[in-house]
XYZ file of C-alpha atoms in Angstrom:
391
model
C 39.278 -0.385 -55.546
C 40.652 1.987 -52.807
C 38.565 2.999 -49.206
C 39.908 5.875 -47.426
C 39.800 5.206 -43.789
C 38.115 7.056 -41.286
C 40.025 10.257 -39.684
C 41.702 9.356 -36.469
C 39.260 10.803 -34.030
C 36.664 8.608 -35.245
C 32.598 7.289 -34.258
C 31.097 4.129 -36.413
C 27.754 4.257 -36.050
C 26.590 1.480 -38.083
C 22.789 1.415 -38.307
C 21.864 -2.034 -40.889
C 19.105 -1.942 -41.868
C 17.851 -5.094 -40.952
C 19.436 -8.489 -43.436
C 21.802 -6.333 -45.489
C 24.603 -8.083 -43.134
C 24.192 -6.900 -39.453
C 24.799 -10.081 -38.172
C 28.241 -10.732 -39.263
C 29.385 -7.230 -38.733
C 28.937 -7.423 -35.693
C 30.101 -11.252 -34.715
C 32.768 -10.196 -36.490
C 33.156 -7.300 -34.000
C 32.087 -9.010 -30.654
C 34.285 -12.067 -31.106
C 37.777 -10.097 -31.894
C 37.162 -7.318 -29.383
C 40.204 -7.668 -27.829
C 41.780 -7.808 -30.990
C 40.245 -5.041 -32.260
C 41.680 -2.945 -29.187
C 45.631 -3.794 -30.007
C 45.021 -2.092 -32.929
C 43.576 1.470 -31.618
C 39.602 0.302 -32.164
C 36.566 0.745 -29.249
C 34.655 -2.063 -29.527
C 31.823 -0.986 -26.424
C 29.611 -3.561 -24.265
C 29.918 -6.788 -23.657
C 28.063 -7.987 -26.352
C 27.505 -8.402 -30.086
C 25.326 -5.241 -30.074
C 25.073 -2.955 -28.523
C 20.288 -3.971 -28.887
C 19.118 -2.736 -25.546
C 20.674 0.588 -25.577
C 19.301 1.529 -29.701
C 16.082 0.847 -28.591
C 15.662 3.167 -25.181
C 15.630 6.016 -28.022
C 12.721 4.758 -29.196
C 11.580 5.647 -25.809
C 11.004 9.397 -23.567
C 14.088 10.091 -21.612
C 11.987 9.437 -17.811
C 10.467 5.454 -19.215
C 15.078 4.635 -20.385
C 16.720 2.336 -17.613
C 20.693 3.879 -18.174
C 21.594 1.563 -21.093
C 21.728 4.631 -23.980
C 23.786 6.088 -21.061
C 25.936 3.528 -20.398
C 26.494 3.541 -24.208
C 28.244 6.985 -24.449
C 29.674 7.119 -20.932
C 31.944 4.005 -22.614
C 32.213 6.412 -25.948
C 33.653 9.851 -24.122
C 35.505 8.122 -21.829
C 37.242 5.736 -23.994
C 41.480 5.922 -25.319
C 41.010 3.911 -28.744
C 41.948 5.801 -31.803
C 38.257 4.649 -33.141
C 35.425 3.655 -32.332
C 32.492 0.878 -34.097
C 28.316 0.986 -32.892
C 26.852 -1.059 -34.815
C 22.455 -1.774 -34.474
C 20.468 -2.483 -37.467
C 17.879 -0.914 -34.422
C 19.081 2.526 -35.056
C 17.410 2.169 -38.754
C 13.722 2.563 -36.410
C 14.968 6.290 -34.836
C 13.424 8.737 -36.253
C 14.432 12.227 -36.909
C 14.940 13.893 -33.407
C 16.288 10.332 -32.947
C 18.742 10.542 -33.999
C 19.685 13.372 -34.148
C 20.058 12.281 -30.361
C 21.682 9.530 -31.195
C 25.151 11.115 -33.285
C 24.952 14.596 -30.332
C 25.042 11.856 -27.475
C 28.099 9.560 -29.437
C 29.885 12.519 -30.481
C 28.365 14.708 -32.633
C 31.642 16.003 -35.915
C 33.164 12.655 -34.847
C 29.667 9.927 -35.596
C 30.096 8.662 -39.142
C 27.136 7.198 -40.396
C 27.444 4.075 -41.977
C 24.409 1.826 -44.278
C 24.186 -1.221 -46.110
C 22.183 -1.096 -49.712
C 21.057 -3.885 -50.446
C 18.578 -4.809 -53.590
C 15.446 -4.656 -52.573
C 14.576 -8.797 -53.726
C 17.609 -9.704 -51.108
C 15.246 -8.674 -48.863
C 11.128 -9.734 -49.161
C 12.372 -13.419 -47.975
C 14.743 -13.223 -44.666
C 12.326 -10.339 -43.971
C 8.582 -12.545 -44.533
C 10.490 -15.723 -42.910
C 11.783 -13.617 -39.652
C 7.477 -12.528 -39.468
C 6.208 -15.850 -39.754
C 8.485 -17.011 -37.260
C 8.241 -13.567 -34.806
C 4.387 -13.551 -35.389
C 0.940 -16.150 -35.003
C -1.245 -15.909 -37.710
C 1.376 -13.834 -40.733
C -0.108 -13.195 -43.641
C 0.950 -15.898 -46.189
C 4.647 -14.856 -48.718
C 2.271 -13.626 -52.120
C 0.184 -11.014 -48.775
C 2.620 -10.111 -47.953
C 4.451 -8.953 -50.671
C 1.748 -7.660 -52.010
C 1.308 -5.520 -49.188
C 4.832 -4.528 -48.783
C 5.493 -3.660 -53.294
C 1.602 -2.844 -53.631
C 0.287 -1.227 -49.950
C -0.969 1.787 -49.122
C 0.657 3.798 -45.826
C -1.127 3.136 -43.405
C -1.360 -0.917 -44.135
C 0.650 -2.770 -41.208
C 2.637 -4.613 -42.333
C 3.485 -2.141 -46.103
C 4.815 0.145 -43.248
C 6.725 -1.581 -41.524
C 9.343 -2.375 -44.053
C 10.092 0.454 -45.416
C 10.531 2.464 -42.053
C 13.431 0.289 -42.301
C 14.042 -0.271 -45.935
C 13.233 3.333 -47.501
C 17.208 4.306 -48.680
C 15.916 7.664 -49.758
C 14.739 8.266 -46.108
C 17.685 6.972 -43.788
C 20.001 8.548 -46.321
C 17.868 11.615 -45.541
C 18.028 11.113 -42.385
C 20.805 9.950 -41.195
C 22.569 13.299 -43.604
C 20.748 15.110 -41.182
C 21.537 14.386 -38.745
C 25.614 13.537 -39.734
C 26.223 16.298 -41.919
C 25.942 14.301 -46.014
C 29.437 14.329 -45.945
C 29.625 11.492 -43.125
C 27.481 9.271 -44.457
C 28.388 6.340 -45.815
C 26.505 4.168 -47.916
C 27.804 0.899 -48.069
C 26.552 -1.196 -52.036
C 27.026 -4.775 -50.748
C 28.498 -7.280 -52.833
C 25.772 -9.959 -53.553
C 28.377 -12.805 -53.214
C 31.233 -12.303 -52.421
C 30.876 -13.019 -48.598
C 33.851 -10.579 -47.746
C 32.756 -7.134 -48.590
C 31.438 -6.089 -45.580
C 33.681 -6.796 -43.315
C 37.246 -5.830 -45.942
C 35.105 -2.825 -46.055
C 34.532 -2.947 -42.284
C 38.188 -3.163 -41.986
C 39.961 -0.489 -44.082
C 37.111 2.310 -42.310
C 38.336 1.643 -39.304
C 42.351 1.172 -40.548
C 42.742 -2.781 -39.431
C 44.867 -5.045 -41.065
C 43.553 -8.178 -44.057
C 42.384 -9.619 -41.596
C 41.765 -8.844 -38.606
C 38.342 -9.437 -38.437
C 36.889 -13.626 -39.596
C 33.877 -14.450 -40.372
C 31.886 -15.889 -38.431
C 29.640 -19.227 -39.383
C 26.706 -18.976 -37.158
C 24.106 -22.378 -37.839
C 22.290 -21.540 -34.281
C 20.164 -19.608 -35.735
C 18.918 -20.999 -39.294
C 15.721 -19.177 -41.520
C 12.253 -20.687 -42.885
C 12.539 -21.996 -46.050
C 9.756 -20.734 -48.071
C 8.265 -24.161 -47.937
C 8.460 -23.963 -43.360
C 6.983 -20.514 -43.594
C 4.019 -21.897 -45.994
C 3.415 -24.843 -42.771
C 3.834 -23.269 -40.128
C 1.071 -21.147 -41.344
C -1.085 -23.903 -42.095
C -0.716 -24.859 -38.550
C -1.241 -21.339 -37.621
C -5.066 -22.063 -38.949
C -5.281 -25.202 -37.904
C -5.136 -23.961 -34.225
C -7.309 -20.910 -34.260
C -9.664 -23.457 -36.165
C -10.008 -25.806 -33.413
C -9.658 -23.207 -31.272
C -6.466 -24.239 -28.600
C -5.027 -21.465 -26.714
C -3.144 -18.717 -28.150
C -0.625 -18.829 -25.284
C 0.118 -22.503 -24.617
C -0.337 -23.531 -28.208
C 3.182 -21.332 -29.253
C 4.479 -21.838 -26.335
C 4.315 -26.077 -26.014
C 3.776 -26.851 -29.741
C 4.381 -23.500 -32.406
C 8.062 -22.651 -31.365
C 8.884 -27.180 -31.519
C 7.576 -26.630 -34.787
C 9.337 -24.091 -35.652
C 13.245 -25.359 -34.660
C 12.195 -28.413 -36.999
C 11.651 -27.288 -40.225
C 14.491 -24.601 -39.318
C 16.436 -27.440 -39.284
C 16.246 -28.624 -42.592
C 17.642 -28.500 -45.419
C 17.243 -26.149 -48.102
C 16.929 -25.630 -52.097
C 19.794 -24.105 -53.697
C 17.065 -21.734 -54.947
C 14.232 -21.908 -51.822
C 12.505 -18.383 -51.966
C 14.751 -16.718 -54.440
C 12.024 -16.061 -56.821
C 8.951 -13.818 -56.908
C 6.023 -13.464 -58.844
C 6.179 -12.069 -62.184
C 4.400 -9.238 -60.194
C 6.413 -8.754 -58.325
C 9.510 -9.162 -59.353
C 8.702 -6.365 -61.756
C 8.518 -4.039 -58.874
C 11.470 -5.309 -57.415
C 13.343 -4.428 -60.506
C 11.613 -0.830 -60.538
C 12.711 -0.592 -56.614
C 16.323 -1.483 -57.592
C 16.498 0.800 -60.852
C 15.400 3.666 -57.799
C 18.444 2.623 -55.394
C 20.658 2.444 -58.284
C 19.059 6.574 -59.423
C 19.776 7.882 -56.408
C 22.920 6.498 -55.856
C 24.460 7.808 -58.190
C 24.145 10.534 -59.256
C 26.387 12.382 -57.904
C 25.456 12.259 -53.879
C 27.137 14.150 -51.038
C 27.043 11.142 -48.951
C 29.667 8.856 -49.862
C 29.877 5.683 -51.212
C 31.271 2.529 -51.332
C 30.330 -0.157 -53.878
C 28.770 -0.516 -57.304
C 25.968 1.199 -57.566
C 25.184 -0.062 -61.250
C 24.539 -3.298 -59.967
C 21.404 -2.826 -58.210
C 20.215 -2.011 -61.848
C 17.881 -4.798 -62.885
C 19.919 -4.975 -66.044
C 22.900 -6.378 -64.224
C 21.355 -9.010 -61.960
C 18.078 -10.125 -63.270
C 15.634 -11.467 -60.337
C 15.065 -14.269 -60.692
C 11.229 -15.021 -61.622
C 8.667 -17.274 -60.128
C 7.363 -19.679 -62.503
C 3.690 -21.273 -61.068
C 2.539 -24.144 -60.686
C -0.407 -25.951 -58.883
C -0.143 -25.362 -55.466
C -2.698 -28.615 -55.140
C -0.078 -30.956 -56.378
C 2.614 -29.975 -53.217
C 0.385 -30.279 -49.918
C 0.537 -33.973 -49.435
C 4.728 -33.177 -49.353
C 3.803 -29.656 -47.508
C 1.160 -32.260 -44.649
C 3.985 -34.947 -44.521
C 6.319 -32.134 -43.621
C 4.602 -30.784 -41.156
C 3.395 -33.642 -39.538
C 7.079 -34.634 -39.274
C 7.163 -31.958 -37.693
C 4.079 -31.856 -35.031
C 5.947 -35.535 -34.476
C 9.422 -33.920 -34.111
C 8.419 -31.796 -31.214
C 5.407 -34.011 -29.338
C 8.970 -36.132 -28.936
C 11.427 -33.593 -27.731
C 8.447 -32.238 -25.426
C 8.900 -36.451 -24.017
C 12.515 -36.073 -23.940
C 12.533 -33.095 -21.899
C 9.221 -33.586 -19.197
C 12.228 -37.255 -19.296
C 15.260 -35.745 -18.746
C 13.337 -33.596 -16.531
C 12.454 -36.663 -14.027
C 15.935 -38.255 -14.802
C 17.606 -35.130 -13.055
C 14.805 -34.652 -10.227
C 15.205 -38.801 -9.257
C 18.919 -38.279 -8.842
C 18.201 -35.104 -6.900
C 16.460 -36.734 -4.145
C 18.701 -39.956 -4.646
C 22.214 -38.231 -2.997
C 19.393 -36.522 -0.472
C 18.286 -39.633 0.941
C 22.077 -41.289 0.377
C 22.803 -38.007 2.729
C 20.244 -38.135 5.492
C 20.494 -42.262 5.201
C 24.208 -41.244 6.860
C 22.365 -39.244 9.436
C 21.288 -40.722 13.317
C 17.604 -42.141 13.722
C 16.221 -38.817 14.752
C 16.391 -38.589 11.020
C 13.680 -41.550 10.057
C 10.792 -39.748 9.558
C 12.782 -37.237 7.072
C 14.237 -40.552 5.263
C 10.384 -41.902 5.341
C 9.759 -38.851 3.265
C 12.523 -38.495 0.725
C 12.331 -41.860 0.021
C 8.286 -41.467 -0.384
C 9.175 -39.144 -3.047
C 11.859 -40.748 -4.824
C 8.747 -43.594 -5.217
C 6.920 -40.666 -6.589
C 9.033 -39.001 -8.820
C 10.087 -43.429 -10.419
C 6.457 -43.731 -11.118
C 5.889 -40.347 -12.645
C 8.541 -41.280 -15.713
C 7.242 -44.243 -15.236
C 3.512 -43.134 -17.038
């Protein structure tokens, strides 16, 4: 497939939405910033994505701190032939905010890129992110019911579709930038090179300029691990634990332990039969939108979104009670691991304090006799720190 590059002077605005490969693009752009510049492409800022600048657009002008203005100024001042900006936070903007973003970054020179994935591929990843961020989030199936069967006014339903209503994203950005400057990339599930290669082509970069980065520092939860975390949330609430202390001292470390566990190849990739049926309808509607001679540009094959081309795995169900003992063991292991790591952290802090006090005591002993009182105080603090470490 041949992808025509955007014209010189173009500002490529990649708006996501989340969970559509944005992180892979941003990491490759960020780490390749110097190489991009050699080929006439500016990736502005100093971080992998301009999150603060993007989120500022959600606020009234008088409540902004200047991050958006800084980004706009850097883009306006560049002599680079092309510019690329990637931030999934831009998919949160309303019509007026999207128009402001396009106008600020160059108006007619702005080309908006939206990535489309099958909705069943998005659901698991969005749910586990919700569980990580929200204490007491709904179970996977309850969350699916809100997203797929809920009505406007349901907070879970509205949050998901605000970001992932493809037709509405296309409508909004077509109004802001004109349809002919909107590009929809149909992700090729299983082909990790497709997205980076497409961005290389759009920016007229040599093949291989964007190098994929493997990020092992931010693993996701499995479905079982997510349900385990929710079970722990319920237990904490029933026992009356302080929400703030629970989140800070227990939940964060347990979540990290659960995320570090090996995952099954098919984990979270299946849906209950009713959810698979509804997701197939959404996927078919997406294919129809992108196949009906649209006024915007489509890269990739929309037909791969259809259920006939990509069947959705159906969860066979089963006896939930059979997995509870295993989940209880895993949860206990997670709590124990978190406690052990917390104790290690306390010991490391104590050891660092002891080392600092020993160094202070050594310095004071080299001073004249008049420093005797300070020596005795430092020695007393050192004895206290050692005793603290032993308890």
